[in-house]
PDB file of C-alpha atoms and ligand atoms in Angstrom:
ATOM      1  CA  UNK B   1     -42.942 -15.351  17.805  1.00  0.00           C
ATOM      2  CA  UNK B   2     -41.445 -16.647  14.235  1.00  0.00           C
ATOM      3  CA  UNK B   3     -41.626 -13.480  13.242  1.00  0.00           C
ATOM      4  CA  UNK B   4     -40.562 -11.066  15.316  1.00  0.00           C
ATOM      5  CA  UNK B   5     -37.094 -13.679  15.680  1.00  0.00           C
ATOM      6  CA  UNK B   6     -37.154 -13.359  11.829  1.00  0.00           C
ATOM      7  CA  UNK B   7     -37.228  -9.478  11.907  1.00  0.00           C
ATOM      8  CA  UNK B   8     -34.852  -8.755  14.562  1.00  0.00           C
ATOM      9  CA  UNK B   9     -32.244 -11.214  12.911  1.00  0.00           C
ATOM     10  CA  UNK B  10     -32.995  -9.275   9.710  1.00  0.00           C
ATOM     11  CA  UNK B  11     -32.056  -5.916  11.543  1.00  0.00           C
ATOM     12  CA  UNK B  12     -29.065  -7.602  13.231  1.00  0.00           C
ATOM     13  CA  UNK B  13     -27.448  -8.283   9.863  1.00  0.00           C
ATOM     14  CA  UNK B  14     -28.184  -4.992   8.289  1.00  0.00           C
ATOM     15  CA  UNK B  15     -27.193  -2.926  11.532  1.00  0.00           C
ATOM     16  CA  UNK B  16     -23.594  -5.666  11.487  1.00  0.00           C
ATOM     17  CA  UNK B  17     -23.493  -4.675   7.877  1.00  0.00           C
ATOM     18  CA  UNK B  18     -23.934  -0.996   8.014  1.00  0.00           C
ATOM     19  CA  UNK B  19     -21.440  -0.799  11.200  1.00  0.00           C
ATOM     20  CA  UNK B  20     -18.898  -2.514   8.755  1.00  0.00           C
ATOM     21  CA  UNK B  21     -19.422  -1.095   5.825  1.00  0.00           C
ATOM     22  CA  UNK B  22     -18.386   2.269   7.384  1.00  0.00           C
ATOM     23  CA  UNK B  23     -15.377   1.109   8.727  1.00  0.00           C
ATOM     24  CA  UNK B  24     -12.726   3.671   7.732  1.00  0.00           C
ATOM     25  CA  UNK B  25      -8.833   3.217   7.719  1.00  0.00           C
ATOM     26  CA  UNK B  26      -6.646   5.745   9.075  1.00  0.00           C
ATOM     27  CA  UNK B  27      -3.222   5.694   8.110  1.00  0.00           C
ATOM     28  CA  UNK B  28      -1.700   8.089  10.703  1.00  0.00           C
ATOM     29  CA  UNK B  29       1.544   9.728   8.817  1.00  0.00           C
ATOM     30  CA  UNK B  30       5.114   7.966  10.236  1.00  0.00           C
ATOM     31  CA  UNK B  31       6.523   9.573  13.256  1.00  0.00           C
ATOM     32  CA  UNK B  32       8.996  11.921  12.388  1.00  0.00           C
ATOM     33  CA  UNK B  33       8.600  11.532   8.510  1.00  0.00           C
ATOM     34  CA  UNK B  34       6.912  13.793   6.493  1.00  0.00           C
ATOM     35  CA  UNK B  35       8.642  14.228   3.740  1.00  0.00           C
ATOM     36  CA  UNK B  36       5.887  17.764   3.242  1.00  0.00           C
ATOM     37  CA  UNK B  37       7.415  19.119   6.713  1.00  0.00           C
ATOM     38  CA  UNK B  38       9.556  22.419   6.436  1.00  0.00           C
ATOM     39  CA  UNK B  39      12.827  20.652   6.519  1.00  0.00           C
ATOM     40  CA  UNK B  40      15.313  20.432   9.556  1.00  0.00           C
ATOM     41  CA  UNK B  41      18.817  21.417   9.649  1.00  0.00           C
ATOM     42  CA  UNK B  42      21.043  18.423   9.903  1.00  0.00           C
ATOM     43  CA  UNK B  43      24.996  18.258  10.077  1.00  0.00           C
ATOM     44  CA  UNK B  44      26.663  15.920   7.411  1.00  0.00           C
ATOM     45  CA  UNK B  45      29.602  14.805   9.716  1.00  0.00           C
ATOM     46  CA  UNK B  46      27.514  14.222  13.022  1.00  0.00           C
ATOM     47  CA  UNK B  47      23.819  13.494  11.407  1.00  0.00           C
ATOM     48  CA  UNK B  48      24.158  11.873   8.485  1.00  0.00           C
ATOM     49  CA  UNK B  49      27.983  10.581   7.709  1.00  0.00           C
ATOM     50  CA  UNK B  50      27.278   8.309  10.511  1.00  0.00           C
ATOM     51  CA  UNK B  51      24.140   7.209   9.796  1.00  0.00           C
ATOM     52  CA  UNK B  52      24.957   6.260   5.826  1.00  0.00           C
ATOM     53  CA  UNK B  53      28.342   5.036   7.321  1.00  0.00           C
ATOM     54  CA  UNK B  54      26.548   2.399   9.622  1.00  0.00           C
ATOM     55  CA  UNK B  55      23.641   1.369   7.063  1.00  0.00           C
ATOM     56  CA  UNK B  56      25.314   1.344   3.810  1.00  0.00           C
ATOM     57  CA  UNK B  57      28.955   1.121   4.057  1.00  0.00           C
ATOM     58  CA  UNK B  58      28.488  -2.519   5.198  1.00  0.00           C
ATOM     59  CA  UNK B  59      31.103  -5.069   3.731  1.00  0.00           C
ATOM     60  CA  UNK B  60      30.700  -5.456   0.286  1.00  0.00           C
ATOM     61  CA  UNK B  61      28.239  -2.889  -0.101  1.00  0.00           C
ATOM     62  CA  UNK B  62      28.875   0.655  -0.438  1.00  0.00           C
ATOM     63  CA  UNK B  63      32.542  -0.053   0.607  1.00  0.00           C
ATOM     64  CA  UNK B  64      35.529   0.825  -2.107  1.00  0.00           C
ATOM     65  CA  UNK B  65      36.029  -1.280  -4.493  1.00  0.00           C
ATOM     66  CA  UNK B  66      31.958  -2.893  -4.642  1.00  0.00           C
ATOM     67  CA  UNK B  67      29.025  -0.775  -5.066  1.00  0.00           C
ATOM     68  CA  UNK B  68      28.991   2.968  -5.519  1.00  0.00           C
ATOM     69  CA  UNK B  69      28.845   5.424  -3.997  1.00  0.00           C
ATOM     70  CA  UNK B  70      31.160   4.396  -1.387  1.00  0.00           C
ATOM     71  CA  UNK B  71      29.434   5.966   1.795  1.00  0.00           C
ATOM     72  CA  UNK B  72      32.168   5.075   4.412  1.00  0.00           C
ATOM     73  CA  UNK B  73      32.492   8.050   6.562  1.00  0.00           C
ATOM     74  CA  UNK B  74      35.499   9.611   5.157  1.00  0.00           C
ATOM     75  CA  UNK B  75      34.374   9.566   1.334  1.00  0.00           C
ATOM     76  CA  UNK B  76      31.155   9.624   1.832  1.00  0.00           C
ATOM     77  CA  UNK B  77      30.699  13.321   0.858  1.00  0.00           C
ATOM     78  CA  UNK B  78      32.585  13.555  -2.398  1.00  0.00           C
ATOM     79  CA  UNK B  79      30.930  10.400  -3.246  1.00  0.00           C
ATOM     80  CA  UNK B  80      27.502  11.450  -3.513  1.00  0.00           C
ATOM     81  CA  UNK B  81      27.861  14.894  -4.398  1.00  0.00           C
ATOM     82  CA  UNK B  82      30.021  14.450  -6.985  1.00  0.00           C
ATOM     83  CA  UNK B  83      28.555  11.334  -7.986  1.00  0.00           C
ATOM     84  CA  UNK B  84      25.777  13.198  -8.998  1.00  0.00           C
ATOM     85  CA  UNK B  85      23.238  11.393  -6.533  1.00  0.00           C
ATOM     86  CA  UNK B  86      22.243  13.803  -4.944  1.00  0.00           C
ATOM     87  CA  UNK B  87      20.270  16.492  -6.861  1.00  0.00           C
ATOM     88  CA  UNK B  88      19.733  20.004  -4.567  1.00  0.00           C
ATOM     89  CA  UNK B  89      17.269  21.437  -7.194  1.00  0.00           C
ATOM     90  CA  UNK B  90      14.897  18.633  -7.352  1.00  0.00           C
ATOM     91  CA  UNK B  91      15.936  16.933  -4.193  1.00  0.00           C
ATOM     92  CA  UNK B  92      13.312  14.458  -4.631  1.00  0.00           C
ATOM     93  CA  UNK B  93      14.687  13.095  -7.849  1.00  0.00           C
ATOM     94  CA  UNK B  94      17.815  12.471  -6.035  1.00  0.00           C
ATOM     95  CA  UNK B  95      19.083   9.021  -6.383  1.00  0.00           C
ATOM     96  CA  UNK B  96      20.340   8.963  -3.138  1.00  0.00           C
ATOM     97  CA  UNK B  97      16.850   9.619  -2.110  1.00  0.00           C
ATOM     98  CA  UNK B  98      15.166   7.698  -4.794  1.00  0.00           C
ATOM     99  CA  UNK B  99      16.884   4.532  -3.638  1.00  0.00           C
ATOM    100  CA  UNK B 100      16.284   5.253  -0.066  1.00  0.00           C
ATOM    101  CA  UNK B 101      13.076   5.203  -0.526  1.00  0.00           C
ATOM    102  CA  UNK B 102      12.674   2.425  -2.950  1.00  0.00           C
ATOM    103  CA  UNK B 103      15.697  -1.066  -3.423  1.00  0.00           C
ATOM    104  CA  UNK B 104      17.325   0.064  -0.410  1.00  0.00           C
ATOM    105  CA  UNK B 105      15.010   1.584   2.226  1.00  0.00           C
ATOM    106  CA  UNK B 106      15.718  -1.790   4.099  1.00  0.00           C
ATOM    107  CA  UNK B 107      18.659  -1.248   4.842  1.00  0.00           C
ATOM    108  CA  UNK B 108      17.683   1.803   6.849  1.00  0.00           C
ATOM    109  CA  UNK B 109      13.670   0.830   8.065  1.00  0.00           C
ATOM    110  CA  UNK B 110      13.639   3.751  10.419  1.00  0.00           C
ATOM    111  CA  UNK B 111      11.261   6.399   8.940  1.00  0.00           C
ATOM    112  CA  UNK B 112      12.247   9.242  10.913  1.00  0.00           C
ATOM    113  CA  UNK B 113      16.517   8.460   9.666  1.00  0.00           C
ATOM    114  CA  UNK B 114      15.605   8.436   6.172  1.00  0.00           C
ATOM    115  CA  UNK B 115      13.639  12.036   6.737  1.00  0.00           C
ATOM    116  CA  UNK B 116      17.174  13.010   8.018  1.00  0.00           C
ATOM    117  CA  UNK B 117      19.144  12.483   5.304  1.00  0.00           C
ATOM    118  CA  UNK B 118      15.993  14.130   2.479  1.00  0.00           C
ATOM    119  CA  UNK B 119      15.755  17.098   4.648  1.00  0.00           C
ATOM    120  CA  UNK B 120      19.790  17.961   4.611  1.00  0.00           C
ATOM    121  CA  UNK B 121      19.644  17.214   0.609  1.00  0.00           C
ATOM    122  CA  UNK B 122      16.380  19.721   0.783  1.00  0.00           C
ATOM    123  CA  UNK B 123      18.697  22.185   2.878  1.00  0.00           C
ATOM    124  CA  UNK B 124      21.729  22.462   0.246  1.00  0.00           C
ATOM    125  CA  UNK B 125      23.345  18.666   1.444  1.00  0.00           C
ATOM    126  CA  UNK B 126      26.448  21.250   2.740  1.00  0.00           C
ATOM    127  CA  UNK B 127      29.481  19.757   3.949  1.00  0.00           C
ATOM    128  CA  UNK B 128      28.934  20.654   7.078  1.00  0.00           C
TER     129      UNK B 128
HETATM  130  C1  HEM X 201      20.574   2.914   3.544  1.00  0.00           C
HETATM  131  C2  HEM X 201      21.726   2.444   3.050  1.00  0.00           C
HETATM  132  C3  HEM X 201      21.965   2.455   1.566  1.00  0.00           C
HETATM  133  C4  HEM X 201      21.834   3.477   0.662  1.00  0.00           C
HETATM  134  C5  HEM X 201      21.496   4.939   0.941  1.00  0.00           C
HETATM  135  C6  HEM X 201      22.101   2.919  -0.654  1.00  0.00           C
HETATM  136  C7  HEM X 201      22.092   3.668  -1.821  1.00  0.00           C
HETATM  137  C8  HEM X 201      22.257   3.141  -3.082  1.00  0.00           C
HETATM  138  C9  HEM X 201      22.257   3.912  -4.296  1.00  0.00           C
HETATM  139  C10 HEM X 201      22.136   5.428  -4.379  1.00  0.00           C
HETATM  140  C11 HEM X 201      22.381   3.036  -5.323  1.00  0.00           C
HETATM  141  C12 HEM X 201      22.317   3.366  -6.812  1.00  0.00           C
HETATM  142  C13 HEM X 201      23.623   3.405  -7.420  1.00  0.00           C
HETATM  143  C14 HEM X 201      23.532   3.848  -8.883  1.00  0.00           C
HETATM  144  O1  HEM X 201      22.485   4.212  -9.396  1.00  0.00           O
HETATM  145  O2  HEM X 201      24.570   3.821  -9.488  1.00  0.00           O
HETATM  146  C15 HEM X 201      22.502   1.712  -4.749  1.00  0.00           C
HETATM  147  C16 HEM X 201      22.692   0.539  -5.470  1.00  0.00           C
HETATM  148  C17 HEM X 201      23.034  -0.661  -4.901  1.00  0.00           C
HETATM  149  N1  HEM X 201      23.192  -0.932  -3.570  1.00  0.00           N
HETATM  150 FE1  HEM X 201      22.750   0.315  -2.055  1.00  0.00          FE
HETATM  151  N2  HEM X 201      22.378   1.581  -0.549  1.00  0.00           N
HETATM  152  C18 HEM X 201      22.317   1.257   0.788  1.00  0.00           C
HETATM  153  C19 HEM X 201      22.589   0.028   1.361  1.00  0.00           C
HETATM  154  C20 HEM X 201      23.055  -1.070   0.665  1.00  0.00           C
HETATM  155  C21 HEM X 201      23.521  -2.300   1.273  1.00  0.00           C
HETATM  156  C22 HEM X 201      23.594  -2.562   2.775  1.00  0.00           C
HETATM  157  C23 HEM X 201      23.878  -3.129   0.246  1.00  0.00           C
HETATM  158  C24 HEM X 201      24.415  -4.539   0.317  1.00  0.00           C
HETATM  159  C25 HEM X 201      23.715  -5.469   0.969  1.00  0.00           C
HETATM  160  C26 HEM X 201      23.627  -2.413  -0.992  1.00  0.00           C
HETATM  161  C27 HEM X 201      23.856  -2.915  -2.252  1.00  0.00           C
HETATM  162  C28 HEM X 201      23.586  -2.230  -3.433  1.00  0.00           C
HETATM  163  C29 HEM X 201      23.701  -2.841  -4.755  1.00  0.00           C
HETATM  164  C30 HEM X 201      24.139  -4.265  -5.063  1.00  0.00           C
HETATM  165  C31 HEM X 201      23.357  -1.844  -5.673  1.00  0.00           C
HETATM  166  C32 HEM X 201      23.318  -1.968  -7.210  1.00  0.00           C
HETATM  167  C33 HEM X 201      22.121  -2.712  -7.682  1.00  0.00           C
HETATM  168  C34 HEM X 201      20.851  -2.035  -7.404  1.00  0.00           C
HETATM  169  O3  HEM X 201      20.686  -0.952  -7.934  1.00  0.00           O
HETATM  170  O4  HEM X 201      19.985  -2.632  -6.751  1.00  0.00           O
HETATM  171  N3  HEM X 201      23.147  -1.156  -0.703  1.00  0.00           N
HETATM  172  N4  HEM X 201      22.420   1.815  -3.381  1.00  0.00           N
END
């Protein structure tokens, strides 16, 4: 009796084992974010003015007179591209993007938002 206890113990810790040991993590890609996708066409006064206008153009932040570029809605433009942070070329090596996705991408935690503003840089980042 001993032994048979003994054996299926045994079996329950390699079977527990086994069952674990094959446990896989999926990381299923963010909603709305992948920064492979063909990009979409955004508008830079009704997409993304507002959106850089609301997260970074808080008060002394990316405001005149403290940090640049100053993205409040009326600059914002002719700060960046100007600026030289935003690079059309290589739009991943934009700094714009660069620090979206690195010191700042607190300050705008929605995935799918910071997609927004990569895929108009990836489309030409027109004035339009
Ligand atoms: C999503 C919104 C934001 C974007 C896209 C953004 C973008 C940037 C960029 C492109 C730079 C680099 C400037 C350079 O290389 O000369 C920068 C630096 C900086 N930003 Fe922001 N920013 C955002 C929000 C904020 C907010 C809300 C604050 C204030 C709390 C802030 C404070 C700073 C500071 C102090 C620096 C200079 C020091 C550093 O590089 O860490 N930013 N930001």
């Amino acid at each position: 009796m001993k032994a048979i206890v003994i054996i299926f113990a045994t079996l329950f810790v390699i079977v527990g084992a086994g069952l674990t040991g094959c446990y896989k993590d999926v990381v299923l890609p963010v909603a709305g974010a992948d920064p492979n996708a063909p990009p979409k066409q955004y508008s830079f006064s009704k997409d993304i003015a507002p959106l850089l206008n609301t997260s970074c153009a808080k008060s002394g932040c990316h405001v005149a007179g403290a940090q640049a570029p100053d993205m409040e809605t009326a600059v914002s433009y002719n700060s960046l591209v100007n600026g030289g942070f935003v690079n059309t070329d290589f739009p991943s090596q934009s700094i714009l993007y660069q620090q979206l996705t690195g010191n700042m991408e607190e300050h705008m935690p929605n995935a799918a938002d910071r997609q927004k503003v990569y895929d108009w840089i990836r489309t030409g980042a027109l004035n339009n």
